[in-house]
Coordinates of C-alpha atoms in Angstrom, one line a residue:
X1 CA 129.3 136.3 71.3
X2 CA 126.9 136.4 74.3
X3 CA 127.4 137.7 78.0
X4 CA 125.9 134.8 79.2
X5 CA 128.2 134.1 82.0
X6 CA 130.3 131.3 80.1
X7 CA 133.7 131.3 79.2
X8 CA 134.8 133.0 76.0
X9 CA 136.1 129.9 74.6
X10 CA 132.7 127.7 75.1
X11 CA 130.9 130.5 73.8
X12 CA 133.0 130.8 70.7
X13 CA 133.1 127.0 70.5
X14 CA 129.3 127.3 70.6
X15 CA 128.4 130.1 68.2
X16 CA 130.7 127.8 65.5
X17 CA 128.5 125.0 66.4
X18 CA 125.6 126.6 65.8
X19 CA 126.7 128.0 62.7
X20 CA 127.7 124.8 61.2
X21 CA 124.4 123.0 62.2
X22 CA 122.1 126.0 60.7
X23 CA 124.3 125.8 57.2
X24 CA 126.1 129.5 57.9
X25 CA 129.3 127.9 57.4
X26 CA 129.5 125.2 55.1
X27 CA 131.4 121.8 54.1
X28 CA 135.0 123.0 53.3
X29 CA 134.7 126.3 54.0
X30 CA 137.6 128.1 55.8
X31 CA 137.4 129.3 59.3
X32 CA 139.7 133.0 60.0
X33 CA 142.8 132.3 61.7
X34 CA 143.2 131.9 64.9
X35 CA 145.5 135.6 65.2
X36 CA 142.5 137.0 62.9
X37 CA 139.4 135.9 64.5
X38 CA 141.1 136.8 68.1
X39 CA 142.1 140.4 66.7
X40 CA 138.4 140.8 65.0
X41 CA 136.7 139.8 68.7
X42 CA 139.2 141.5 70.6
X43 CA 139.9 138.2 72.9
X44 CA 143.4 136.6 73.4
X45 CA 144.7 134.0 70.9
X46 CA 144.7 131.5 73.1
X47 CA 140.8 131.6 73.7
X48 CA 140.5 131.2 70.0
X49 CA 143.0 128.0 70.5
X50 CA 140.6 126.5 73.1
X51 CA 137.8 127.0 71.0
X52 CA 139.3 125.4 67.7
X53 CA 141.0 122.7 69.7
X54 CA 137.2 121.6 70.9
X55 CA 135.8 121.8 67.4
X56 CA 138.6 119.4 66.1
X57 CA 138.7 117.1 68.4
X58 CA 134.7 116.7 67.8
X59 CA 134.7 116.5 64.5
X60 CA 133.4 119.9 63.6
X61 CA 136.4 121.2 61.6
X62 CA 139.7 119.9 60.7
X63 CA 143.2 121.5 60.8
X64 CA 145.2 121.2 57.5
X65 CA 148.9 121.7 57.6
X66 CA 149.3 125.4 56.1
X67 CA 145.9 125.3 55.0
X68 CA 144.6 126.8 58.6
X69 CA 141.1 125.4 59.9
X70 CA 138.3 124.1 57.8
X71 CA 134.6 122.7 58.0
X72 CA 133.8 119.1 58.2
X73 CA 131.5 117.8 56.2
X74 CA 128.9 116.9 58.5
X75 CA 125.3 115.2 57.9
X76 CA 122.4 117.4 58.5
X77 CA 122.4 118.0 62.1
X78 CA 119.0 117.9 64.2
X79 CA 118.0 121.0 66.0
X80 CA 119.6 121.1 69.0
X81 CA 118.1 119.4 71.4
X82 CA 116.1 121.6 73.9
X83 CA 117.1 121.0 78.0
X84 CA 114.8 118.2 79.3
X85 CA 112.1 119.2 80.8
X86 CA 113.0 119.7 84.9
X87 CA 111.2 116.0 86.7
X88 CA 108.5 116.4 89.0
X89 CA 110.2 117.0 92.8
X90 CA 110.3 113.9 94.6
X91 CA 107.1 113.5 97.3
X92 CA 108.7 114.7 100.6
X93 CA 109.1 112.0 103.1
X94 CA 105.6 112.3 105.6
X95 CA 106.8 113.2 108.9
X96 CA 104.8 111.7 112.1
X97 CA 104.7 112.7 115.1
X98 CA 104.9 109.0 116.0
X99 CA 106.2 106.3 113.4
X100 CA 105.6 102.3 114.2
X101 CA 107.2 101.6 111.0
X102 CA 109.3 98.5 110.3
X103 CA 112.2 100.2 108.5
X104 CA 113.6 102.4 110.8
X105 CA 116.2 102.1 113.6
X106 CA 116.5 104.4 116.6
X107 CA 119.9 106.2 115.6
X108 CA 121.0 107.0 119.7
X109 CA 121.3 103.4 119.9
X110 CA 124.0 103.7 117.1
X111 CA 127.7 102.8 118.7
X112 CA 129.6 106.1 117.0
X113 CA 132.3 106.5 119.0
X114 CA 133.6 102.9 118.7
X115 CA 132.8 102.9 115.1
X116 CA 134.6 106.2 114.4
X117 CA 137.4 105.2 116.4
X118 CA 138.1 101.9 114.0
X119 CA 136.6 103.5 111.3
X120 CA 139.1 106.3 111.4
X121 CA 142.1 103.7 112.5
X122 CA 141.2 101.8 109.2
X123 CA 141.3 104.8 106.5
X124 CA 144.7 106.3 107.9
X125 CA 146.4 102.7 108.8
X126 CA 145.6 100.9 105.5
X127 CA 145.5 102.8 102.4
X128 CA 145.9 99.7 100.5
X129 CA 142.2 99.1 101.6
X130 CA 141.6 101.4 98.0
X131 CA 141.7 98.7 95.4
X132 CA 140.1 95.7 95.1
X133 CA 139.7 93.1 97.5
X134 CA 138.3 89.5 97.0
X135 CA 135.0 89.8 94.8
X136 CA 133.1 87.7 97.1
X137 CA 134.2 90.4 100.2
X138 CA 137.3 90.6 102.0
X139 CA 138.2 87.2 103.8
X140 CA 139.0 88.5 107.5
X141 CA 135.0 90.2 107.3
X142 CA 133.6 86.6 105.9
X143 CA 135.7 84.5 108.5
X144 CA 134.6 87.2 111.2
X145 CA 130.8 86.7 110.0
X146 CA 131.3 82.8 109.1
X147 CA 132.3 82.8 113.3
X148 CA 129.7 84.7 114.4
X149 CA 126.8 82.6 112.2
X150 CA 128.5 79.0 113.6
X151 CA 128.5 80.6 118.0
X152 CA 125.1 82.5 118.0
X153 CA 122.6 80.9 115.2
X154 CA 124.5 77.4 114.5
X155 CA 125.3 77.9 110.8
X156 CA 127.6 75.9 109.5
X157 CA 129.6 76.9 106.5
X158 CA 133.2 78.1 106.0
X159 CA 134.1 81.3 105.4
X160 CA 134.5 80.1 101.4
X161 CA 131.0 80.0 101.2
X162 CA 130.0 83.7 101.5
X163 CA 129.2 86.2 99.9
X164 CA 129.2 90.2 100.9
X165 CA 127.1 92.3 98.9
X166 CA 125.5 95.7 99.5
X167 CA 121.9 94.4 101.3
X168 CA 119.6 91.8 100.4
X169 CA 118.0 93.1 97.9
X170 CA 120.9 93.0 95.9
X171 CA 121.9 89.7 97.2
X172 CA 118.1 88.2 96.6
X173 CA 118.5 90.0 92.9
X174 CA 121.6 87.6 92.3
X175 CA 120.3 84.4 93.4
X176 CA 117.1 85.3 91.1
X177 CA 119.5 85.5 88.3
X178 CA 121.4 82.8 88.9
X179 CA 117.9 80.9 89.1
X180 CA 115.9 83.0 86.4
X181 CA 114.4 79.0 85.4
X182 CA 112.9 78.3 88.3
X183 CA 110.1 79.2 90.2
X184 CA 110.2 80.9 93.8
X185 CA 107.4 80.5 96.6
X186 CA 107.3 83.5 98.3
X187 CA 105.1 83.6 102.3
X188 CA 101.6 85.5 102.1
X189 CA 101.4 87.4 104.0
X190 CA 104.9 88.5 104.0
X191 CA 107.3 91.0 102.6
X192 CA 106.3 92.8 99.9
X193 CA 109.8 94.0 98.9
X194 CA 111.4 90.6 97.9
X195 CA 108.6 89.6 95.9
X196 CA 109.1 93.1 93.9
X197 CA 112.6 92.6 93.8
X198 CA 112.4 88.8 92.6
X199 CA 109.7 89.5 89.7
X200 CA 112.0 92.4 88.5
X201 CA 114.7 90.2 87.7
X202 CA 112.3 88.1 85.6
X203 CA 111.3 84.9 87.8
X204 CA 108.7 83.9 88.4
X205 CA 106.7 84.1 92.0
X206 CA 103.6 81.9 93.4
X207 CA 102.3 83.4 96.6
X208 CA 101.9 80.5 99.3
X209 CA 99.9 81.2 102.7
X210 CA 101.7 80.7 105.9
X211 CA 99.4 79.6 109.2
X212 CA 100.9 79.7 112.9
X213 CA 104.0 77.4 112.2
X214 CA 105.0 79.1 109.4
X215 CA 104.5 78.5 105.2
X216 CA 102.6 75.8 104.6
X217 CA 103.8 72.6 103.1
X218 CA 100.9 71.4 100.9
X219 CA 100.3 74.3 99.3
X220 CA 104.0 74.8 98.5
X221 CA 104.1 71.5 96.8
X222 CA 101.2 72.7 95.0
X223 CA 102.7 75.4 93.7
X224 CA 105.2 73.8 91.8
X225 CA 107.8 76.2 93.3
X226 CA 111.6 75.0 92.9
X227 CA 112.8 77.3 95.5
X228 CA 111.1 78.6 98.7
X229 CA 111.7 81.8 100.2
X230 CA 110.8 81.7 104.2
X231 CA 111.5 83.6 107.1
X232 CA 110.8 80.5 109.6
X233 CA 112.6 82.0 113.1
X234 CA 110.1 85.3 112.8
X235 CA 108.0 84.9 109.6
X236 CA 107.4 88.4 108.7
X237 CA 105.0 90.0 109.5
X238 CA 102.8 87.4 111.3
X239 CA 105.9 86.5 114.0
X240 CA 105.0 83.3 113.7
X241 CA 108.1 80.9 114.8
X242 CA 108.7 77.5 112.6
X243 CA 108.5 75.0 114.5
X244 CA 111.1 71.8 113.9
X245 CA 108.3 69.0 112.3
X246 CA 107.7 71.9 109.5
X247 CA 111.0 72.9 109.5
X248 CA 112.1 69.1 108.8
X249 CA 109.5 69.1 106.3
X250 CA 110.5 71.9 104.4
X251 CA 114.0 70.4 104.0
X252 CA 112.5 66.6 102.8
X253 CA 110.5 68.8 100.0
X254 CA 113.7 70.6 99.3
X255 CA 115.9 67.6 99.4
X256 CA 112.8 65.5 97.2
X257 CA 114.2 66.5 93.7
X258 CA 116.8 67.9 92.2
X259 CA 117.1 71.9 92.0
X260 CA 114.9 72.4 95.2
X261 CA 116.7 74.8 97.6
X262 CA 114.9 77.0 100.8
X263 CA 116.3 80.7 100.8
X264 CA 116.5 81.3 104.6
X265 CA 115.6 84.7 105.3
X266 CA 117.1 85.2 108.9
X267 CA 116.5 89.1 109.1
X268 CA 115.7 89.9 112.9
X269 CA 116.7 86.8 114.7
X270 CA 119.0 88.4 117.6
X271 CA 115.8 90.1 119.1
X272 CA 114.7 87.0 120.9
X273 CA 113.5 87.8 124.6
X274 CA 111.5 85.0 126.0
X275 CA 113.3 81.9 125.2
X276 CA 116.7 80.8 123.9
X277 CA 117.7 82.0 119.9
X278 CA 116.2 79.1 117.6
X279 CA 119.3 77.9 116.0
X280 CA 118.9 78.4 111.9
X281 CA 117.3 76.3 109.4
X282 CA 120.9 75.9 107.6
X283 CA 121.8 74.3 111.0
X284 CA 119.6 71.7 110.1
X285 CA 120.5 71.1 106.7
X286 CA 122.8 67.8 105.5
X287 CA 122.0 67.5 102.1
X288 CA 123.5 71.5 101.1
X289 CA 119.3 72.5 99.7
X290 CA 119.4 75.7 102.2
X291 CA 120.6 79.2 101.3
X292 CA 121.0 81.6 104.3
X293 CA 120.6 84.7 103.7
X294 CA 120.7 87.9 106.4
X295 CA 121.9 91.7 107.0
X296 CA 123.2 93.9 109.5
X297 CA 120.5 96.3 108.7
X298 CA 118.5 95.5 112.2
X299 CA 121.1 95.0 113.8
X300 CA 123.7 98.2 113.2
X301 CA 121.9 100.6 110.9
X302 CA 120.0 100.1 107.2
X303 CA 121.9 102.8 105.6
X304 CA 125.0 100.8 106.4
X305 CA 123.9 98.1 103.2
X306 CA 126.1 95.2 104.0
X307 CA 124.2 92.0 103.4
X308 CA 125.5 88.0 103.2
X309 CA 124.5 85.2 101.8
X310 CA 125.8 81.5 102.8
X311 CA 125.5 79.6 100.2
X312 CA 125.7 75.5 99.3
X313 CA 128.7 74.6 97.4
X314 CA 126.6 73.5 94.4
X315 CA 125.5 77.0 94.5
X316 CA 128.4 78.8 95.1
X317 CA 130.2 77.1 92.1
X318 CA 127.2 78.7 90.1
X319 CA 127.9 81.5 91.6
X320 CA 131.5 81.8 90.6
X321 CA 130.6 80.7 87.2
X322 CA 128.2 83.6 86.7
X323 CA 129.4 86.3 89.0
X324 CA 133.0 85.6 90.1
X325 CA 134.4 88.8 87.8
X326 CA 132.0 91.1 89.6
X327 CA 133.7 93.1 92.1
X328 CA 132.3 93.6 95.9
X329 CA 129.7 96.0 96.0
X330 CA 130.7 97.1 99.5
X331 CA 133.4 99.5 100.2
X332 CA 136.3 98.2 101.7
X333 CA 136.7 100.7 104.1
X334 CA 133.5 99.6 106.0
X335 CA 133.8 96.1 105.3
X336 CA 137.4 96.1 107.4
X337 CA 135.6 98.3 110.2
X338 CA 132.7 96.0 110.6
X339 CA 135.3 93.2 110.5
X340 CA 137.1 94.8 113.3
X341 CA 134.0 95.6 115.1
X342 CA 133.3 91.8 115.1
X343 CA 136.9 90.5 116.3
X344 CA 137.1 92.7 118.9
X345 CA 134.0 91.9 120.6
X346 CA 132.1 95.3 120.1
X347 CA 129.4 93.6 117.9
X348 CA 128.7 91.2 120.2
X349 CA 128.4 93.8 123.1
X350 CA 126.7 96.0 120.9
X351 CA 123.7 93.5 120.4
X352 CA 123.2 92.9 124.1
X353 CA 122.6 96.5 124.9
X354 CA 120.6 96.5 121.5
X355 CA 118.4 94.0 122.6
X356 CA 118.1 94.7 126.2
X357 CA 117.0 98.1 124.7
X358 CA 114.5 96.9 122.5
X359 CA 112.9 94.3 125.5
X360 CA 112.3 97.0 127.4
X361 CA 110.7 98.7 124.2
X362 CA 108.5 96.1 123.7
X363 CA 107.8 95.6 127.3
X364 CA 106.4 99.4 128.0
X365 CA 104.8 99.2 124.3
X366 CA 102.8 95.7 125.4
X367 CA 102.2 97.7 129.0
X368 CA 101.1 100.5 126.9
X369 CA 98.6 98.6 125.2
X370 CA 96.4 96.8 127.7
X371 CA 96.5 99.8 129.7
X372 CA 94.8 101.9 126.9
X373 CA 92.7 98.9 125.5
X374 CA 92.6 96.3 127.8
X375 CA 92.9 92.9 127.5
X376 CA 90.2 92.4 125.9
X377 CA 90.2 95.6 123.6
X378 CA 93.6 94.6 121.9
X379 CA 95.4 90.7 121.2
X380 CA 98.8 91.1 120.6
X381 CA 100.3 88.5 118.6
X382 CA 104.5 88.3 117.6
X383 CA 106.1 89.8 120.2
X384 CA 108.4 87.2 121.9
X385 CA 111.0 87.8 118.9
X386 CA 111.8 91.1 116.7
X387 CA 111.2 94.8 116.5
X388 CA 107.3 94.4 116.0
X389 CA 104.4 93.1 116.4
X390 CA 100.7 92.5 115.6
X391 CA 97.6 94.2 117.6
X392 CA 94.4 93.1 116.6
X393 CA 92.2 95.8 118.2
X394 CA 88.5 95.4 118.8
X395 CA 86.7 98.1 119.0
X396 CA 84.4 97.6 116.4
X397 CA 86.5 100.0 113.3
X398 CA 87.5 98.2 110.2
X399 CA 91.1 97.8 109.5
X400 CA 91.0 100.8 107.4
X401 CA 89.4 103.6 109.7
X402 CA 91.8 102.4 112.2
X403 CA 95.1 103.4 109.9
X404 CA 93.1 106.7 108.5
X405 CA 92.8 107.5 112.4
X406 CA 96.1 106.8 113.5
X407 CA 97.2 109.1 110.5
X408 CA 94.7 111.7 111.3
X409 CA 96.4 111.7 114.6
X410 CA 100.1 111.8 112.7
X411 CA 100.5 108.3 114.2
X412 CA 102.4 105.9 111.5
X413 CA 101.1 102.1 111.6
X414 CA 100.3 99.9 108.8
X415 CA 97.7 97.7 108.3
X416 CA 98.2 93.7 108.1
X417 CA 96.5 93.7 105.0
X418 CA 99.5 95.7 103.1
X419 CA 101.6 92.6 103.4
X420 CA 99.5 90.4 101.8
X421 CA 99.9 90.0 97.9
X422 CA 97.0 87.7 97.4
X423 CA 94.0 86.9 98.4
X424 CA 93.2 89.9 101.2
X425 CA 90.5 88.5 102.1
X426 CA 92.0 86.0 104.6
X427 CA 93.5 88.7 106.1
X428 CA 92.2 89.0 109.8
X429 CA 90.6 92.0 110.6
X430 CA 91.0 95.0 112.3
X431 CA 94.9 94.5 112.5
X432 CA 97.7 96.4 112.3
X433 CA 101.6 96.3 112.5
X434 CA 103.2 98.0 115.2
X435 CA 107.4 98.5 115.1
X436 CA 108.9 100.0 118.1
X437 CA 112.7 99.7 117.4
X438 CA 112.7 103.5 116.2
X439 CA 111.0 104.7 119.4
X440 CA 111.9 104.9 123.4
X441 CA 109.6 103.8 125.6
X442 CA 108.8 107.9 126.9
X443 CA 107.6 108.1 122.7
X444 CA 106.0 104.5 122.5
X445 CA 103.6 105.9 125.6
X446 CA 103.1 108.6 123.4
X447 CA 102.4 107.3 120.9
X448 CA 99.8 104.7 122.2
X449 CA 98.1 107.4 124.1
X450 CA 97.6 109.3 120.6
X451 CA 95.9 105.9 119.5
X452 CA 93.8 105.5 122.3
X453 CA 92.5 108.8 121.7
X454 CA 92.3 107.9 117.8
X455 CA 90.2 105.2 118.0
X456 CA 88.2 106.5 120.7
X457 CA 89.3 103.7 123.6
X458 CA 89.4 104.6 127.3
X459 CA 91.9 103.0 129.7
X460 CA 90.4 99.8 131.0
X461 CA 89.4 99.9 134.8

């Protein structure tokens, strides 16, 4: 046997193995006892016993009542299959010195003590929380959330109609299954993610553009989409705001034939600064065509992965049909913390310091802006709602040298273009997308100075 740092029994167990598979010891051949063998190798009985007891139950030999241990006949065995080949490492993560991704939330801004606290009160208080709850998520979270939808963005829907599931992909990858006939209208530009996810669960996607009120209506009946997907209070990543003709015309064309239903996308609608919150297109709806669909990623942190969907009852009983034996994909742990953090009012104070936070973000990253570019130099468009916004910047570089400068600088932004799956060409030039929910305003100073600099601006007079 080797010294290779294994137990005696798994290298016994293997050497027999080995033997077997290369023909040393054939069909029916008799294995020494398990006192001989342990004498002969100078290990305890009881190693040998381990090492027999593995071979058995596999297969490899079979124990015969005063007959001792003998082979199995066994097919010819391939080689043994060689360790696969270590993957190529992961690319590490680019670090910036600045980052005006979309993705990302600014972790100080994170409530931990209050969400320990319940958090900690939950696991010790209710160990009963560690088997299954309801499959659509548990009832006190969906009443909490069905609550909070009907007070602050004028859903209405009982607490029956929704589901919990861990984010929206995996939501958006349910609905696509449940309609895997239909077609889906996705925005162009818009998010590239929910397209991706959507043609990975097989259905299929026709791009339709979106102007200043939102996706357009004449192209989405061109189409010949059955379902649209829109994000009409903050159309992503234009910021364009649906107004209520288009929005009344997207519900006649959903409520026109049969099968036609609107996913609302409602991602980022608590950041609204400059006006009132636009109450949601679900609000609307009378005839049941509009599916809602949000997250608390913005709004608490996108590790977290609790996402909803409201959905129609005509939906929902497909729903049930289909999915009603899956279990949650949230832990009930976190579901009954978030529940708590929502009936004792911490949610709701939470997103006023969150968005009076994020004003004042946008508010020194707009100041930011015209001081390095001027008016003139830059045209912001998107900011009144959200955690970005566009900056069209005109200083004669293409949309591409300003992105390889920023980087050059280790400045993050993306380029308008990225979001759009077809035609590129209409994008507008010489724009990029700037999020500043990950930065303070100290950092978004920074970080515009470090673009000024990139793209070779000089503070306007």
């Amino acid at each position: 046997m080797r010294g290779d740092g294994a137990p005696l029994y798994r290298q016994l167990y293997r050497h027999i193995v080995e033997e077997i598979a290369s023909g040393g010891l054939a069909a029916g051949e008799k294995l020494p006892s398990k006192r001989r063998l342990a004498a002969d190798l100078r290990v305890s009985v009881s190693t040998v016993e381990t090492a027999y007891q593995m071979l058995v139950a596999e297969g490899y030999i079979a124990a015969r009542a005063k007959s001792g241990f003998t082979v199995c006949r066994i097919e010819k065995l391939d080689a043994p299959v060689r360790p696969a080949p270590a993957a190529p490492p992961e690319p590490p993560a680019k670090r910036w010195a600045y980052d005006f991704g979309t993705g990302s939330v600014d972790t100080a801004l994170f409530p931990f003590k209050t969400w320990a606290r319940i958090q900690r009160e939950t696991v010790t208080a209710h160990p009963e929380l560690l088997n299954h709850g309801s499959r659509q998520g548990d009832a006190s979270l969906r009443a909490a959330i069905a609550k909070y939808l009907h007070a602050y963005r004028g859903v209405v829907c009982a607490p029956e109609q929704i589901v919990v599931g861990a984010g929206i992909e995996y939501l958006v990858g349910l609905l696509a299954r449940l309609f895997c006939a239909s077609t889906f209208a996705v925005e162009n530009p818009g998010y590239p993610r929910t397209a991706q996810v959507l043609r990975n669960n097989g259905v299929r996607t026709v791009f339709v553009p979106v102007d200043g009120d939102g996706m357009t209506l004449d192209a989405l009946q061109a189409g010949g989409a059955q379902l649209a997907y829109v994000t009409p209070s903050h159309q992503f990543p234009t910021g364009a705001t649906m107004p209520i003709a288009r929005r009344t015309e997207l519900l006649r064309w959903a409520g026109a034939a049969p099968g036609r239903y609107v996913v609302e996308d409602d991602y980022d609608s608590e950041f609204r600064y400059d006006t009132r919150p636009i109450p949601s297109l679900q609000g609307l709806d009378q005839a049941g065509r509009v599916i809602y669909v949000s997250t608390f990623s913005k709004s608490m942190a996108p590790s977290m992965r609790i996402g909803y969907m409201v959905l129609p009852v005509p939906v929902l009983e497909m729903y049930r049909a289909e999915y009603g034996v899956y279990s949650s994909t949230v832990s009930r742990f976190e579901q009954q913390t978030l529940c708590r953090f929502m009936e004792e009012g911490h949610f709701a104070r939470h997103l006023n310091r969150l968005r009076s936070a994020c004003r004042a973000r946008r508010d020194a990253l707009l100041e930011a802006l015209y001081a390095a570019f001027g008016r003139d130099g830059v045209a912001v468009r998107g900011s009144h709602t959200g955690l970005h916004l566009l900056a069209a910047v005109h200083n004669g570089m293409t949309e591409r040298e300003l992105v390889e400068a920023a980087a050059r600088a280790g400045v993050h932004v993306n380029g308008l273009s990225a979001y759009y799956m077809e035609h590129p060409e209409d994008c507008p030039p010489a724009t990029v997308v700037l999020g500043y929910s990950d930065m303070d305003e100290r950092a978004l100073r920074a970080a515009v100075d470090a673009l000024r600099c990139a793209w070779g601006a000089r503070p306007s007079e």
